[in-house]
């Protein structure tokens, strides 16, 4: 079974694109969601996160995302250390999930695919792009956050100009109807 990596900067519309592929019958694995679940349920991961970032990493036995984000998006070393805890567990979880799926291919949605060399585990990659101001507006509405917090997250992701040469397909997510057409064409190519 082929693995297709789906990535894009914060607010680019990865989730919207993933739903479009899902509507075509493709199974979708959202790595960020699964990472959060593992960080909340896997006792070994929880213990290692507390050792790294402190007891405030969890409140009422649930991940304190705001606290963690404040630390890791302002300290690249801590972010790398957190990723070293979480990413191997997510990779293993994905492999188990993938082996239970049907179809020609599955999509693994990953926010920082190229930044972690994740494209090496994919047969194809899709990069979703959108104008920066559109992305910021989407996140402001979705996350009830601030521009400064969005910029700190953007600064921990590569710029699209670094990712485009690595992507097999690029979806410019500006007009939804045109985006759907791009998704359908990519689906046909990957399925053939």
PDB file of C-alpha atoms in Angstrom:
ATOM      1  CA  UNK A   1       0.000   0.000   0.000  1.00  0.00           C
ATOM      2  CA  UNK A   2       1.314   3.421  -0.988  1.00  0.00           C
ATOM      3  CA  UNK A   3       1.829   6.132   1.634  1.00  0.00           C
ATOM      4  CA  UNK A   4       1.159   9.724   0.627  1.00  0.00           C
ATOM      5  CA  UNK A   5       2.441  12.457   2.899  1.00  0.00           C
ATOM      6  CA  UNK A   6       0.205  15.525   3.090  1.00  0.00           C
ATOM      7  CA  UNK A   7       1.765  18.647   4.547  1.00  0.00           C
ATOM      8  CA  UNK A   8       1.581  22.421   4.572  1.00  0.00           C
ATOM      9  CA  UNK A   9       2.152  25.361   6.854  1.00  0.00           C
ATOM     10  CA  UNK A  10      -0.228  26.221   9.665  1.00  0.00           C
ATOM     11  CA  UNK A  11      -3.536  27.449   8.254  1.00  0.00           C
ATOM     12  CA  UNK A  12      -2.796  26.268   4.707  1.00  0.00           C
ATOM     13  CA  UNK A  13      -5.840  23.996   4.686  1.00  0.00           C
ATOM     14  CA  UNK A  14      -4.352  20.517   5.179  1.00  0.00           C
ATOM     15  CA  UNK A  15      -7.455  19.294   7.011  1.00  0.00           C
ATOM     16  CA  UNK A  16      -9.756  20.590   4.277  1.00  0.00           C
ATOM     17  CA  UNK A  17      -7.663  18.829   1.638  1.00  0.00           C
ATOM     18  CA  UNK A  18      -7.600  15.632   3.719  1.00  0.00           C
ATOM     19  CA  UNK A  19     -11.421  15.654   3.880  1.00  0.00           C
ATOM     20  CA  UNK A  20     -11.552  15.997   0.087  1.00  0.00           C
ATOM     21  CA  UNK A  21      -9.386  12.896  -0.277  1.00  0.00           C
ATOM     22  CA  UNK A  22     -11.488  11.113   2.351  1.00  0.00           C
ATOM     23  CA  UNK A  23     -14.579  11.868   0.258  1.00  0.00           C
ATOM     24  CA  UNK A  24     -12.824   9.970  -2.560  1.00  0.00           C
ATOM     25  CA  UNK A  25     -12.526   6.916  -0.283  1.00  0.00           C
ATOM     26  CA  UNK A  26      -8.948   7.437   0.915  1.00  0.00           C
ATOM     27  CA  UNK A  27      -8.074   6.596   4.541  1.00  0.00           C
ATOM     28  CA  UNK A  28      -6.518   9.542   6.386  1.00  0.00           C
ATOM     29  CA  UNK A  29      -4.119   9.452   9.336  1.00  0.00           C
ATOM     30  CA  UNK A  30      -3.755  12.829  11.065  1.00  0.00           C
ATOM     31  CA  UNK A  31      -0.385  12.584  12.785  1.00  0.00           C
ATOM     32  CA  UNK A  32      -0.882  15.657  15.015  1.00  0.00           C
ATOM     33  CA  UNK A  33      -4.193  14.316  16.374  1.00  0.00           C
ATOM     34  CA  UNK A  34      -2.725  10.878  16.982  1.00  0.00           C
ATOM     35  CA  UNK A  35       0.318  12.430  18.678  1.00  0.00           C
ATOM     36  CA  UNK A  36      -1.959  14.317  21.070  1.00  0.00           C
ATOM     37  CA  UNK A  37      -3.858  11.106  21.863  1.00  0.00           C
ATOM     38  CA  UNK A  38      -0.612   9.247  22.557  1.00  0.00           C
ATOM     39  CA  UNK A  39       0.675  12.128  24.698  1.00  0.00           C
ATOM     40  CA  UNK A  40      -2.513  11.846  26.777  1.00  0.00           C
ATOM     41  CA  UNK A  41      -2.697   8.055  27.068  1.00  0.00           C
ATOM     42  CA  UNK A  42       0.802   6.531  26.880  1.00  0.00           C
ATOM     43  CA  UNK A  43       2.257   6.566  30.402  1.00  0.00           C
ATOM     44  CA  UNK A  44       5.848   6.262  29.194  1.00  0.00           C
ATOM     45  CA  UNK A  45       5.450   9.297  26.921  1.00  0.00           C
ATOM     46  CA  UNK A  46       3.728  11.272  29.686  1.00  0.00           C
ATOM     47  CA  UNK A  47       6.536  10.517  32.131  1.00  0.00           C
ATOM     48  CA  UNK A  48       9.207  11.584  29.630  1.00  0.00           C
ATOM     49  CA  UNK A  49       7.368  14.829  28.793  1.00  0.00           C
ATOM     50  CA  UNK A  50       7.086  15.700  32.498  1.00  0.00           C
ATOM     51  CA  UNK A  51      10.809  14.972  32.926  1.00  0.00           C
ATOM     52  CA  UNK A  52      11.573  17.271  29.988  1.00  0.00           C
ATOM     53  CA  UNK A  53       9.145  20.149  30.573  1.00  0.00           C
ATOM     54  CA  UNK A  54       7.952  19.848  34.169  1.00  0.00           C
ATOM     55  CA  UNK A  55       4.816  18.902  36.106  1.00  0.00           C
ATOM     56  CA  UNK A  56       2.768  21.715  34.525  1.00  0.00           C
ATOM     57  CA  UNK A  57       2.861  19.740  31.248  1.00  0.00           C
ATOM     58  CA  UNK A  58      -0.314  17.983  32.437  1.00  0.00           C
ATOM     59  CA  UNK A  59      -3.363  19.354  34.223  1.00  0.00           C
ATOM     60  CA  UNK A  60      -5.909  16.852  35.554  1.00  0.00           C
ATOM     61  CA  UNK A  61      -3.956  14.119  33.728  1.00  0.00           C
ATOM     62  CA  UNK A  62      -4.492  15.871  30.366  1.00  0.00           C
ATOM     63  CA  UNK A  63      -1.841  17.476  28.178  1.00  0.00           C
ATOM     64  CA  UNK A  64      -1.452  21.196  28.918  1.00  0.00           C
ATOM     65  CA  UNK A  65      -0.993  22.250  25.306  1.00  0.00           C
ATOM     66  CA  UNK A  66      -0.820  25.980  26.035  1.00  0.00           C
ATOM     67  CA  UNK A  67       1.963  25.517  28.592  1.00  0.00           C
ATOM     68  CA  UNK A  68       3.913  23.188  26.307  1.00  0.00           C
ATOM     69  CA  UNK A  69       3.491  25.436  23.254  1.00  0.00           C
ATOM     70  CA  UNK A  70       4.770  28.431  25.212  1.00  0.00           C
ATOM     71  CA  UNK A  71       7.985  26.527  25.941  1.00  0.00           C
ATOM     72  CA  UNK A  72       8.687  24.613  22.740  1.00  0.00           C
ATOM     73  CA  UNK A  73       7.794  27.301  20.206  1.00  0.00           C
ATOM     74  CA  UNK A  74      10.304  29.594  21.893  1.00  0.00           C
ATOM     75  CA  UNK A  75      13.049  27.009  22.470  1.00  0.00           C
ATOM     76  CA  UNK A  76      14.114  24.951  19.443  1.00  0.00           C
ATOM     77  CA  UNK A  77      16.134  22.538  21.582  1.00  0.00           C
ATOM     78  CA  UNK A  78      13.097  21.708  23.749  1.00  0.00           C
ATOM     79  CA  UNK A  79      10.973  21.316  20.604  1.00  0.00           C
ATOM     80  CA  UNK A  80      13.503  18.892  19.136  1.00  0.00           C
ATOM     81  CA  UNK A  81      13.631  16.942  22.413  1.00  0.00           C
ATOM     82  CA  UNK A  82       9.828  16.745  22.563  1.00  0.00           C
ATOM     83  CA  UNK A  83       9.703  15.573  18.944  1.00  0.00           C
ATOM     84  CA  UNK A  84      12.288  12.886  19.745  1.00  0.00           C
ATOM     85  CA  UNK A  85       9.898  11.534  22.386  1.00  0.00           C
ATOM     86  CA  UNK A  86       6.696  11.712  20.354  1.00  0.00           C
ATOM     87  CA  UNK A  87       7.648  11.073  16.711  1.00  0.00           C
ATOM     88  CA  UNK A  88       8.902   7.468  17.066  1.00  0.00           C
ATOM     89  CA  UNK A  89       5.696   6.511  18.906  1.00  0.00           C
ATOM     90  CA  UNK A  90       3.558   8.127  16.205  1.00  0.00           C
ATOM     91  CA  UNK A  91       5.560   6.382  13.457  1.00  0.00           C
ATOM     92  CA  UNK A  92       4.945   2.997  15.080  1.00  0.00           C
ATOM     93  CA  UNK A  93       1.243   3.788  15.622  1.00  0.00           C
ATOM     94  CA  UNK A  94       0.935   4.799  11.943  1.00  0.00           C
ATOM     95  CA  UNK A  95       2.488   1.524  10.744  1.00  0.00           C
ATOM     96  CA  UNK A  96       0.005  -0.508  12.795  1.00  0.00           C
ATOM     97  CA  UNK A  97      -2.911   1.632  11.504  1.00  0.00           C
ATOM     98  CA  UNK A  98      -1.749   1.486   7.868  1.00  0.00           C
ATOM     99  CA  UNK A  99      -1.676  -2.315   7.870  1.00  0.00           C
ATOM    100  CA  UNK A 100      -5.400  -2.370   8.700  1.00  0.00           C
ATOM    101  CA  UNK A 101      -6.455  -0.088   5.808  1.00  0.00           C
ATOM    102  CA  UNK A 102      -7.838  -0.935   2.382  1.00  0.00           C
ATOM    103  CA  UNK A 103      -7.348   0.874  -0.932  1.00  0.00           C
ATOM    104  CA  UNK A 104      -4.523   1.876  -3.246  1.00  0.00           C
ATOM    105  CA  UNK A 105      -3.008   4.334  -0.827  1.00  0.00           C
ATOM    106  CA  UNK A 106      -3.390   6.098   2.527  1.00  0.00           C
ATOM    107  CA  UNK A 107      -2.670   9.705   3.393  1.00  0.00           C
ATOM    108  CA  UNK A 108      -0.580  10.664   6.391  1.00  0.00           C
ATOM    109  CA  UNK A 109      -1.227  14.309   7.257  1.00  0.00           C
ATOM    110  CA  UNK A 110       1.864  15.744   8.940  1.00  0.00           C
ATOM    111  CA  UNK A 111       2.474  19.421   9.728  1.00  0.00           C
ATOM    112  CA  UNK A 112       6.260  19.168   9.566  1.00  0.00           C
ATOM    113  CA  UNK A 113       6.849  16.370   7.062  1.00  0.00           C
ATOM    114  CA  UNK A 114       9.901  17.759   5.247  1.00  0.00           C
ATOM    115  CA  UNK A 115      11.426  19.346   8.348  1.00  0.00           C
ATOM    116  CA  UNK A 116      11.814  15.832   9.815  1.00  0.00           C
ATOM    117  CA  UNK A 117      12.748  14.017   6.568  1.00  0.00           C
ATOM    118  CA  UNK A 118       9.342  12.291   6.696  1.00  0.00           C
ATOM    119  CA  UNK A 119       9.138  12.312   2.913  1.00  0.00           C
ATOM    120  CA  UNK A 120      11.593   9.399   2.946  1.00  0.00           C
ATOM    121  CA  UNK A 121       8.823   7.177   4.356  1.00  0.00           C
ATOM    122  CA  UNK A 122       6.349   8.263   1.637  1.00  0.00           C
ATOM    123  CA  UNK A 123       5.753   7.122  -1.906  1.00  0.00           C
ATOM    124  CA  UNK A 124       4.398  10.574  -2.807  1.00  0.00           C
ATOM    125  CA  UNK A 125       4.126  13.931  -1.078  1.00  0.00           C
ATOM    126  CA  UNK A 126       1.527  16.671  -1.390  1.00  0.00           C
ATOM    127  CA  UNK A 127       2.235  20.202  -0.225  1.00  0.00           C
ATOM    128  CA  UNK A 128      -0.683  22.542   0.481  1.00  0.00           C
ATOM    129  CA  UNK A 129       0.055  26.243   0.113  1.00  0.00           C
ATOM    130  CA  UNK A 130      -1.982  29.405   0.661  1.00  0.00           C
ATOM    131  CA  UNK A 131      -1.154  33.104   0.953  1.00  0.00           C
ATOM    132  CA  UNK A 132       0.309  33.958   4.365  1.00  0.00           C
ATOM    133  CA  UNK A 133      -2.402  36.455   5.324  1.00  0.00           C
ATOM    134  CA  UNK A 134      -5.141  33.920   4.454  1.00  0.00           C
ATOM    135  CA  UNK A 135      -3.378  31.355   6.636  1.00  0.00           C
ATOM    136  CA  UNK A 136      -3.123  33.759   9.561  1.00  0.00           C
ATOM    137  CA  UNK A 137      -6.803  34.725   9.291  1.00  0.00           C
ATOM    138  CA  UNK A 138      -7.859  31.062   9.218  1.00  0.00           C
ATOM    139  CA  UNK A 139      -5.848  30.276  12.356  1.00  0.00           C
ATOM    140  CA  UNK A 140      -7.065  33.390  14.192  1.00  0.00           C
ATOM    141  CA  UNK A 141     -10.649  32.214  13.638  1.00  0.00           C
ATOM    142  CA  UNK A 142      -9.970  28.514  14.268  1.00  0.00           C
ATOM    143  CA  UNK A 143      -7.728  28.679  17.338  1.00  0.00           C
ATOM    144  CA  UNK A 144      -8.749  31.933  19.060  1.00  0.00           C
ATOM    145  CA  UNK A 145      -5.061  32.787  19.333  1.00  0.00           C
ATOM    146  CA  UNK A 146      -2.886  35.834  18.694  1.00  0.00           C
ATOM    147  CA  UNK A 147      -0.816  36.851  15.690  1.00  0.00           C
ATOM    148  CA  UNK A 148       2.346  36.585  17.800  1.00  0.00           C
ATOM    149  CA  UNK A 149       1.518  32.992  18.748  1.00  0.00           C
ATOM    150  CA  UNK A 150       0.827  32.149  15.093  1.00  0.00           C
ATOM    151  CA  UNK A 151       4.114  33.698  13.976  1.00  0.00           C
ATOM    152  CA  UNK A 152       6.040  31.733  16.605  1.00  0.00           C
ATOM    153  CA  UNK A 153       4.530  28.536  15.171  1.00  0.00           C
ATOM    154  CA  UNK A 154       5.179  29.631  11.569  1.00  0.00           C
ATOM    155  CA  UNK A 155       8.811  30.333  12.462  1.00  0.00           C
ATOM    156  CA  UNK A 156       9.232  26.685  13.492  1.00  0.00           C
ATOM    157  CA  UNK A 157       8.124  25.477  10.056  1.00  0.00           C
ATOM    158  CA  UNK A 158      10.009  25.745   6.807  1.00  0.00           C
ATOM    159  CA  UNK A 159       8.918  28.327   4.283  1.00  0.00           C
ATOM    160  CA  UNK A 160       6.987  27.030   1.251  1.00  0.00           C
ATOM    161  CA  UNK A 161       9.932  27.917  -0.989  1.00  0.00           C
ATOM    162  CA  UNK A 162      11.980  25.262   0.843  1.00  0.00           C
ATOM    163  CA  UNK A 163       9.222  22.648   0.610  1.00  0.00           C
ATOM    164  CA  UNK A 164       8.022  23.071  -2.988  1.00  0.00           C
ATOM    165  CA  UNK A 165      11.115  21.441  -4.582  1.00  0.00           C
ATOM    166  CA  UNK A 166      10.647  18.388  -2.306  1.00  0.00           C
ATOM    167  CA  UNK A 167       6.933  17.894  -3.036  1.00  0.00           C
ATOM    168  CA  UNK A 168       5.586  15.596  -5.741  1.00  0.00           C
ATOM    169  CA  UNK A 169       2.370  17.624  -5.924  1.00  0.00           C
ATOM    170  CA  UNK A 170       1.567  21.189  -4.828  1.00  0.00           C
ATOM    171  CA  UNK A 171      -2.018  22.277  -4.149  1.00  0.00           C
ATOM    172  CA  UNK A 172      -2.556  26.025  -4.110  1.00  0.00           C
ATOM    173  CA  UNK A 173      -5.504  26.261  -1.711  1.00  0.00           C
ATOM    174  CA  UNK A 174      -7.081  29.590  -2.622  1.00  0.00           C
ATOM    175  CA  UNK A 175     -10.315  28.776  -4.471  1.00  0.00           C
ATOM    176  CA  UNK A 176     -12.179  25.724  -3.074  1.00  0.00           C
ATOM    177  CA  UNK A 177     -13.575  24.590  -6.423  1.00  0.00           C
ATOM    178  CA  UNK A 178     -10.138  24.745  -8.047  1.00  0.00           C
ATOM    179  CA  UNK A 179      -8.665  22.978  -5.004  1.00  0.00           C
ATOM    180  CA  UNK A 180     -11.182  20.137  -5.399  1.00  0.00           C
ATOM    181  CA  UNK A 181     -10.159  19.799  -9.052  1.00  0.00           C
ATOM    182  CA  UNK A 182      -6.489  19.599  -8.045  1.00  0.00           C
ATOM    183  CA  UNK A 183      -7.290  16.925  -5.439  1.00  0.00           C
ATOM    184  CA  UNK A 184      -9.210  14.845  -7.964  1.00  0.00           C
ATOM    185  CA  UNK A 185      -6.384  15.019 -10.525  1.00  0.00           C
ATOM    186  CA  UNK A 186      -3.784  14.015  -7.929  1.00  0.00           C
ATOM    187  CA  UNK A 187      -6.020  11.165  -6.739  1.00  0.00           C
ATOM    188  CA  UNK A 188      -6.248   9.828 -10.308  1.00  0.00           C
ATOM    189  CA  UNK A 189      -2.462   9.963 -10.746  1.00  0.00           C
ATOM    190  CA  UNK A 190      -1.700   8.235  -7.447  1.00  0.00           C
ATOM    191  CA  UNK A 191      -4.361   5.563  -7.972  1.00  0.00           C
ATOM    192  CA  UNK A 192      -3.157   4.605 -11.452  1.00  0.00           C
TER     193      UNK A 192
END
